[in-house]
XYZ file of C-alpha atoms in Angstrom:
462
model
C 26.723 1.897 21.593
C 24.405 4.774 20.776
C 21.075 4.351 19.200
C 21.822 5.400 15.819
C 24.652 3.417 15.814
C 22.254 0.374 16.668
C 20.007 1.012 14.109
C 22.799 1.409 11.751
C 24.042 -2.177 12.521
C 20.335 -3.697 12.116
C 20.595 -1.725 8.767
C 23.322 -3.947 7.820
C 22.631 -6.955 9.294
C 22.501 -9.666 7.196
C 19.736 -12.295 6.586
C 20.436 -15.810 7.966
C 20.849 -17.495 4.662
C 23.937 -15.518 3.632
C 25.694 -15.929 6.595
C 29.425 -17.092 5.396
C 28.777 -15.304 1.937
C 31.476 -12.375 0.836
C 29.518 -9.177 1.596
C 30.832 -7.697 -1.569
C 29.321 -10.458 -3.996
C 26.578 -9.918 -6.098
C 25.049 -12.546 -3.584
C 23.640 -9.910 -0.989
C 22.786 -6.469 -2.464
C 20.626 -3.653 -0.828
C 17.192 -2.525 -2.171
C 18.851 0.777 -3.418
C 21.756 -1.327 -4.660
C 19.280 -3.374 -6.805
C 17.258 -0.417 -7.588
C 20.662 1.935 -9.387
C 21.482 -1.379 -10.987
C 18.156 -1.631 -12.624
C 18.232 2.001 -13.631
C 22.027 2.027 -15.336
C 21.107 -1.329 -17.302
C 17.572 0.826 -18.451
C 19.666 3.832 -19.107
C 22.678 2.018 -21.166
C 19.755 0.038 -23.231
C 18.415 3.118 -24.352
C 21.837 5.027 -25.491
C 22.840 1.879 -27.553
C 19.437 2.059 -29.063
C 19.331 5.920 -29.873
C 23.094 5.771 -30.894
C 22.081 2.444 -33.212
C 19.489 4.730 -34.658
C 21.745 7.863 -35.432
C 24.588 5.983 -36.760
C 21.863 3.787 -39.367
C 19.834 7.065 -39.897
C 22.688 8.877 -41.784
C 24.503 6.333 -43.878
C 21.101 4.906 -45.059
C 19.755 8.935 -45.960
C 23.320 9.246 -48.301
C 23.255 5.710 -50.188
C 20.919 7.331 -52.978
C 23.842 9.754 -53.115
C 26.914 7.630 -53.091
C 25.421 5.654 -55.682
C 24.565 9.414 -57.719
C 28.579 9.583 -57.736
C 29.570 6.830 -59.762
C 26.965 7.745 -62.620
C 28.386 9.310 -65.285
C 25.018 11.355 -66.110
C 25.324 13.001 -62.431
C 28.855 13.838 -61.991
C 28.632 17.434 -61.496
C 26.357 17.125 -58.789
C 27.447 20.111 -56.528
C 29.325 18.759 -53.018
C 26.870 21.443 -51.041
C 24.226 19.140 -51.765
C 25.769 16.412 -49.769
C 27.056 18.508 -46.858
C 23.414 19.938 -46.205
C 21.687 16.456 -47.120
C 24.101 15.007 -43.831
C 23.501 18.144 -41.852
C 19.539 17.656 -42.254
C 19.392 14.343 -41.653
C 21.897 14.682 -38.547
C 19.465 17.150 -37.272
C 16.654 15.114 -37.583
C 17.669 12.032 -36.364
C 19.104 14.328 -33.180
C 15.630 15.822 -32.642
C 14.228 12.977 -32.432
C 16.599 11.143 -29.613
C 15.883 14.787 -27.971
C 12.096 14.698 -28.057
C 12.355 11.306 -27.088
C 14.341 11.959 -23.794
C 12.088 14.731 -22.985
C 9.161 12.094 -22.425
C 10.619 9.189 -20.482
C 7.694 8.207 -18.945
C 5.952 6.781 -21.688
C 2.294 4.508 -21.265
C 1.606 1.847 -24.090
C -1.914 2.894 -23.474
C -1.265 6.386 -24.524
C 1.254 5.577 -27.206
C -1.607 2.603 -28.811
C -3.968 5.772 -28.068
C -2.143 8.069 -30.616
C -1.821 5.000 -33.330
C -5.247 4.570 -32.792
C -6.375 7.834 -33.032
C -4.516 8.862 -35.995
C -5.783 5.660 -38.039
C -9.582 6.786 -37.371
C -8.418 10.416 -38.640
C -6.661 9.232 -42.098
C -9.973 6.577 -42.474
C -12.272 9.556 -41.909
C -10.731 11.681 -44.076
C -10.446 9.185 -46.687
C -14.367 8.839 -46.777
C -14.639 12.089 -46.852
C -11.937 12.572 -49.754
C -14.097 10.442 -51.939
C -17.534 12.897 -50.936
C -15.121 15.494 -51.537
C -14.164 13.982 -55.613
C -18.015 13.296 -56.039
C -18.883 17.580 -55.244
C -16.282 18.554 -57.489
C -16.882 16.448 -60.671
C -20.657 17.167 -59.999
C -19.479 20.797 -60.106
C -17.371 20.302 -63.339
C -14.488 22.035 -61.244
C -11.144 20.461 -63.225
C -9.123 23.131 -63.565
C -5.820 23.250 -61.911
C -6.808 25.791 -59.537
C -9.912 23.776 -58.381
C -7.826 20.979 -57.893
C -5.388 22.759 -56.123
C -8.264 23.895 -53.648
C -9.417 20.060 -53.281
C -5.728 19.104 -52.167
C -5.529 21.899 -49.644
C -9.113 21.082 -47.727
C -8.190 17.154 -47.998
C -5.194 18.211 -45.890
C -6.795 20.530 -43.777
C -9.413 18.045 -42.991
C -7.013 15.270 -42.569
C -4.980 16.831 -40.281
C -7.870 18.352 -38.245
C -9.565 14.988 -38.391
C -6.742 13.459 -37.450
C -6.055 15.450 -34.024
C -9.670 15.220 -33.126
C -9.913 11.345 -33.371
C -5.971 11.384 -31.115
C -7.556 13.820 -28.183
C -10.512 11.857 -28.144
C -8.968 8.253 -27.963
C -6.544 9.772 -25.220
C -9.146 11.526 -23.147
C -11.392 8.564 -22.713
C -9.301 5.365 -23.380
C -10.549 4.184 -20.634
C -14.098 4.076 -21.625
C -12.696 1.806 -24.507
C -12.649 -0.818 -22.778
C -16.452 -1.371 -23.636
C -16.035 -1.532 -26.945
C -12.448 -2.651 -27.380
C -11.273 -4.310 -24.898
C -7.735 -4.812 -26.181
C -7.130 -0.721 -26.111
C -6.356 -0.985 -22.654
C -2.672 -2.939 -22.131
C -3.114 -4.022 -18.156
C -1.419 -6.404 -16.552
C -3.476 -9.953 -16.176
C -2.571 -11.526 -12.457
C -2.644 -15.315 -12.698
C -2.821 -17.771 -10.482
C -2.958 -16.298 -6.837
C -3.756 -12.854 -6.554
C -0.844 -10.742 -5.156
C -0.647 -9.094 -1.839
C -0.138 -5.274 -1.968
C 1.920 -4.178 1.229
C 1.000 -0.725 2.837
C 3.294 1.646 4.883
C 1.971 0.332 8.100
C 1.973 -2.894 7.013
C 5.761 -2.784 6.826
C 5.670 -0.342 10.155
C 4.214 -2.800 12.251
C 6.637 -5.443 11.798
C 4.938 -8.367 11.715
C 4.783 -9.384 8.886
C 8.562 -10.654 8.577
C 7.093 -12.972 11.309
C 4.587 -14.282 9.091
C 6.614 -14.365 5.976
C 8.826 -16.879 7.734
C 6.075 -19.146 8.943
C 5.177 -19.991 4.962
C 1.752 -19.392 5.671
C 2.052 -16.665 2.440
C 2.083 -18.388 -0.823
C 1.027 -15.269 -2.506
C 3.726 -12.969 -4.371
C 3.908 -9.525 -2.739
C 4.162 -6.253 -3.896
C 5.792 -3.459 -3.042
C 4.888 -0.068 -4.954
C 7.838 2.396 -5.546
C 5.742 5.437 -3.997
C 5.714 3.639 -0.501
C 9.406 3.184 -1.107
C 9.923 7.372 -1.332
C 7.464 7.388 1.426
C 9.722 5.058 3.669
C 12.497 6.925 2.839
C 11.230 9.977 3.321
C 10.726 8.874 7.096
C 13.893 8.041 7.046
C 15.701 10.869 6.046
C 13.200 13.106 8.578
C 14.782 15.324 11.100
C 12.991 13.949 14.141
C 15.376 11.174 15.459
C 12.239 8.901 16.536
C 10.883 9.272 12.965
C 14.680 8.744 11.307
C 14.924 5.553 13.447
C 11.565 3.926 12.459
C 12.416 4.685 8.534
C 16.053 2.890 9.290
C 14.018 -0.099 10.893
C 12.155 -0.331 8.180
C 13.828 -0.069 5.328
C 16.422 -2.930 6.880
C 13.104 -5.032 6.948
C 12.477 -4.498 3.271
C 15.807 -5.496 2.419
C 15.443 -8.603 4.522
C 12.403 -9.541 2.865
C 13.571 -9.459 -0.355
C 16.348 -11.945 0.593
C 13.417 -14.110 2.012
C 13.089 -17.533 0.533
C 10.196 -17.745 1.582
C 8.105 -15.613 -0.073
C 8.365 -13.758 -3.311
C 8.660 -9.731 -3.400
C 8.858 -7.533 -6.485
C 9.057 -3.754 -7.077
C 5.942 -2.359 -8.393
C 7.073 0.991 -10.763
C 3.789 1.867 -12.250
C 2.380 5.726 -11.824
C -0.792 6.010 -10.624
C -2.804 8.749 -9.901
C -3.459 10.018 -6.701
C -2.612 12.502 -4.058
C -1.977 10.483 -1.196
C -0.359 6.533 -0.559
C -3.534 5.694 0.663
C -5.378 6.584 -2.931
C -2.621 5.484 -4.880
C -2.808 2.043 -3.475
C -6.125 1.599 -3.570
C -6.154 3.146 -7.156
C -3.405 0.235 -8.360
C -5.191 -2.400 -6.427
C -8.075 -1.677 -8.330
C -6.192 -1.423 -11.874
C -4.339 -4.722 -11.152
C -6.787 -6.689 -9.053
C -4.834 -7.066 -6.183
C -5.212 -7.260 -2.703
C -3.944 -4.708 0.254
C -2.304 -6.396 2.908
C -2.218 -3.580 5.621
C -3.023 -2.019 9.504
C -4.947 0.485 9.127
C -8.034 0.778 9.690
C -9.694 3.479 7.330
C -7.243 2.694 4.178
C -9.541 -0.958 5.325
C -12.874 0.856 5.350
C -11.931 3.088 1.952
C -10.617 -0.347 -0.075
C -13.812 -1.799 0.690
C -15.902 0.815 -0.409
C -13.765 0.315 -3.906
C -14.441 -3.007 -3.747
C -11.098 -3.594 -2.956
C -10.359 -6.811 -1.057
C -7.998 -5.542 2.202
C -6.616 -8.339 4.323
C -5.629 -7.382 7.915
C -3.212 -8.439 10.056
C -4.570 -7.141 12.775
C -7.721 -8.985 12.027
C -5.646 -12.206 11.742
C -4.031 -11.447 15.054
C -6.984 -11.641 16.679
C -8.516 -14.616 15.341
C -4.941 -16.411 16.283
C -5.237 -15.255 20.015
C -5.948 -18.785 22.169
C -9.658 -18.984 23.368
C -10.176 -19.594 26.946
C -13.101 -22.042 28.012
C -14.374 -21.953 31.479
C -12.893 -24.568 33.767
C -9.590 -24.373 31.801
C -6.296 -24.493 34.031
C -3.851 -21.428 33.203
C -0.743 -20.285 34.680
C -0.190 -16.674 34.274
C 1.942 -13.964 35.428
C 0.314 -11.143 38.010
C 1.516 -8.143 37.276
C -1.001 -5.575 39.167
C -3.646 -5.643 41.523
C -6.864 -5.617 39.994
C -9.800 -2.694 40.844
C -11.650 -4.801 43.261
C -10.581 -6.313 46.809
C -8.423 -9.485 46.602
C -8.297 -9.709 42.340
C -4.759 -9.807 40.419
C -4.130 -8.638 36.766
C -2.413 -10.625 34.406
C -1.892 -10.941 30.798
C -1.487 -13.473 28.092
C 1.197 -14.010 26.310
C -1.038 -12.809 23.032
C -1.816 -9.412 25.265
C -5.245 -10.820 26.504
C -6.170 -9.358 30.196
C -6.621 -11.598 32.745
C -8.859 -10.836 35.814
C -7.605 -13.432 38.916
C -9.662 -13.611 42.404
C -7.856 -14.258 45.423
C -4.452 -13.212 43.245
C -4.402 -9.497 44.948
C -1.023 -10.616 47.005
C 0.607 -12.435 44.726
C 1.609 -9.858 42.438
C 5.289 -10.608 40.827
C 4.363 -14.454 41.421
C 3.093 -17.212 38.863
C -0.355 -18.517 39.699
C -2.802 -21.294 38.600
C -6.415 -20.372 38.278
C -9.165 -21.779 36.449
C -10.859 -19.998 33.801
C -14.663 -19.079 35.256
C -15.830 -16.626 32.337
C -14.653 -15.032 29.075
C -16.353 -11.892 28.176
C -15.478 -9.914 24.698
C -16.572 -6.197 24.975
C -15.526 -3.564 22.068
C -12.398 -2.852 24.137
C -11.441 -6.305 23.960
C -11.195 -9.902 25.179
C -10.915 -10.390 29.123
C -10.551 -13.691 31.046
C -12.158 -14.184 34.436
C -10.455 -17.020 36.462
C -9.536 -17.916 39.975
C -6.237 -18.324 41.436
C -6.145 -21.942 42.884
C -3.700 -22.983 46.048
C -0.879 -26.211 45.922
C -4.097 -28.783 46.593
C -5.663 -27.472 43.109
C -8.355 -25.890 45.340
C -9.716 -22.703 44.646
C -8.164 -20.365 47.341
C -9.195 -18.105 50.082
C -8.540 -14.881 51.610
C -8.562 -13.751 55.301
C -11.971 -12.498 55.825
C -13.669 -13.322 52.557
C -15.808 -15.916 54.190
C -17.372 -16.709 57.482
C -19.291 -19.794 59.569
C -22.543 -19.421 59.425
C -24.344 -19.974 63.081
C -27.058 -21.527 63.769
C -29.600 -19.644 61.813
C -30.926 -19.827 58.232
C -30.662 -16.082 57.537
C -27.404 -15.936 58.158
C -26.443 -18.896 56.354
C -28.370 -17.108 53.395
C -26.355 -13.843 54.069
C -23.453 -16.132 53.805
C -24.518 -17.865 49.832
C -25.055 -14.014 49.098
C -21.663 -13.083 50.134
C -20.110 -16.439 48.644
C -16.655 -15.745 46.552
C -18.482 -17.602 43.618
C -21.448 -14.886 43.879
C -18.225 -11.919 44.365
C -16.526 -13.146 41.763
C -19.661 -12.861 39.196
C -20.803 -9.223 40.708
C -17.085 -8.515 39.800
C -16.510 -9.946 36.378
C -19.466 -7.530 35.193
C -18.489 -4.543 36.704
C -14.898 -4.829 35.490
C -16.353 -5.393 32.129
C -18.227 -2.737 32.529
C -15.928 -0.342 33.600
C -13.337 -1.468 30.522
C -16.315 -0.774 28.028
C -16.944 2.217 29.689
C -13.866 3.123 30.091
C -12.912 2.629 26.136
C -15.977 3.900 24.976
C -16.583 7.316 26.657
C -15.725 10.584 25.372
C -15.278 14.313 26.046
C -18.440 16.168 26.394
C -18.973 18.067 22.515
C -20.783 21.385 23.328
C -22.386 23.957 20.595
C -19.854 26.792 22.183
C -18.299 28.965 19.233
C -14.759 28.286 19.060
C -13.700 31.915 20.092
C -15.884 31.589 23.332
C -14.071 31.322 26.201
C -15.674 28.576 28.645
C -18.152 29.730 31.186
C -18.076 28.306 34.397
C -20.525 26.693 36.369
C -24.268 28.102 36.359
C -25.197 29.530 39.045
C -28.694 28.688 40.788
C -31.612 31.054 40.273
C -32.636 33.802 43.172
C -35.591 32.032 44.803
C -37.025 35.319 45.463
C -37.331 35.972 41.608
């Protein structure tokens, strides 16, 4: 079996609780499954609505006309006057249903915005009206052609009032929020906050691991823009790429067949250029929390004030702490850097130095834990390997008898494994922190420079 055709059958495996379930039921349905469903039952809502609405718009428009043709006084009402009353009302009603499928991404904010914009324009020009009545019967002007003038500047400052108060209200409804805090319709999280999942959250993989433990009682969300993102990866030409976006999206659909935990489809635009800004931009709008990898989405959320929770954080506080004199048994694996030491590993990834372990690579030793040390390149256990009497064991060589002579049995302390095995713990952890820590030499060399090679020395007889 090829490798697309194994990541085709994790696609389409099927989470443990369905197992015996018709495939075909509504029981187990894929995230885009779910997802067209949602959008034909949106889509059918709104054509019974708009057809509801064309179908009372005319009937209701001609009743003043039906009821025209059974008085007596109004039988010779012309039939044009019907046909072009149904034709302008069918138009109308039409242009609206258009204008409202042109904009089907509609806010409540902006749509309150416009109510509440064009309620401060007919107030304003109402107060003004009345200034406007008190100038002209101070002015005496009551002729028909003075009136006619009032009329025409109460609409043209209505109207102009009216558009000024709308682009105002929608410009900075969100500085309402000050004064009225109901402008703003946002949704109010109760109870636990929810977790917002990132792309690398969902990458990384573990956190089907931890969903199953129980361990999160919070609801998660998903946003639809990491969705695109996810299947943008997986519709990408490079096969690695393809394969990760399979993988993932088969873990997406597993988790939403969880029963343990509780994931929802977030569909809200937000503003943004990247995932990364979008995320944090909703988790600051909804007061939620980023559940995620990486570390500078981490260091970005928290300069937003964003609350970020890390698994890999949460990894590392799990890992099993090591106290000197513990008894292991671990795995060697390598030879270590200095004479006679083994390399092992934890079963959490921890590195594990061993003394006396150097030939015993492939086997599984007992040693007892002598230091821990935690540099910024990580957590490393010292220990040494012990033989079948639970005796710390020896190497050929490693020590001698001392004979007859002080010195010598003070060369011998010096030269102790004990005294070793301390000289060797630091320099292995200071080789790993140098090791993880250094970097290429940054020079002030122009970019189009080509590199020079080594000086040479000066002519002494300069």
């Amino acid at each position: 079996m090829s490798t697309d055709d194994q990541i085709e059958t994790a696609t389409n495996d099927r989470p443990p609780d369905l197992v015996g379930r018709p495939s075909t039921g509504p029981a187990y349905r894929t995230l885009a499954e779910q997802e067209e469903t949602k959008r034909r039952t949106h889509k059918m809502m709104l054509l019974t609505l708009r057809l509801f609405y064309l179908v009372l718009m005319v009937p209701l428009t001609l009743l003043p006309f039906v009821a025209a043709l059974t008085d007596a006084t109004t039988a010779d009402f012309p039939v044009q006057a019907y046909i072009v009353t149904f034709v302008v009302v069918f138009a109308f009603g039409l242009g609206v249903i258009l204008l409202d499928s042109a904009t089907p991404n509609k806010k409540l904010s902006s749509v309150f915005g416009i109510y509440l914009g064009i309620i401060a324009g007919l107030v304003a020009t109402f107060a003004i009206g009345l200034l406007l009545d008190l100038v002209w019967d101070s002015w005496n002007l009551t002729d028909a052609t003075s009136q006619a003038y009032l009329k025409l500047v109460r609409l043209a400052i209505g109207v102009t009032l009216c558009y000024i108060a709308v682009s105002i209200v929608i410009s900075t409804k969100d500085d309402f929020r000050l004064v009225i805090p109901y402008v703003e319709f946002s949704k109010q999280v109760r109870g636990i906050r929810p977790l917002l999942l990132d792309t690398s959250v969902l990458i990384d993989g573990r956190i089907e691991g931890l969903s199953n433990t129980g361990f999160l009682d919070a609801p998660l969300v998903l946003p639809q823009f990491v969705i695109v993102e996810l299947q943008t990866l997986a519709d990408s030409s490079d096969r690695l790429k393809r394969n990760r976006g399979r993988r993932v999206l088969a873990l997406v659909s597993r988790l939403q067949h969880n029963p343990m935990i509780s994931l929802s489809i977030e569909d809200s635009e937000v503003d943004g250029i990247g995932v990364d800004q979008k995320l944090v931009q909703l988790a600051a709008e909804q007061d939620l929390r980023i559940l995620t990898t990486d570390y500078n989405l981490n260091r970005v959320a928290q300069i937003r004030s964003v609350t970020v929770l890390n698994v890999k954080d949460l990894s590392n506080t799990l890992k099993m702490e090591a106290i000197p004199g513990e008894t292991l048994m671990v795995d060697v694996i390598r030879r270590g850097e200095s004479a006679g030491q083994g390399v092992g590993y934890m079963p959490d990834g921890t590195m594990v130095v061993i003394e006396q372990a150097a030939e015993k690579v492939g086997q599984v030793v007992v040693l007892t834990v002598t230091n821990v040390l935690q540099t910024s390149a990580g957590k490393m256990i010292f220990g040494t390997a012990l033989d079948d009497n639970g005796q710390p064991s020896t190497s050929e060589g490693s020590t001698r008898t001392p004979v007859g002579n002080d010195t010598s049995a003070l060369h011998d302390a010096s030269t102790s494994p004990a005294a070793n095995a301390r000289d060797d713990e630091d320099a292995a952890a200071e080789r790993l922190a140098r090791s993880a820590t250094q970097q290429p030499r940054q020079t002030d060399r122009p970019a189009d420079r080509p590199p020079t090679g080594p000086r040479s020395r000066r002519n002494p007889r300069r």
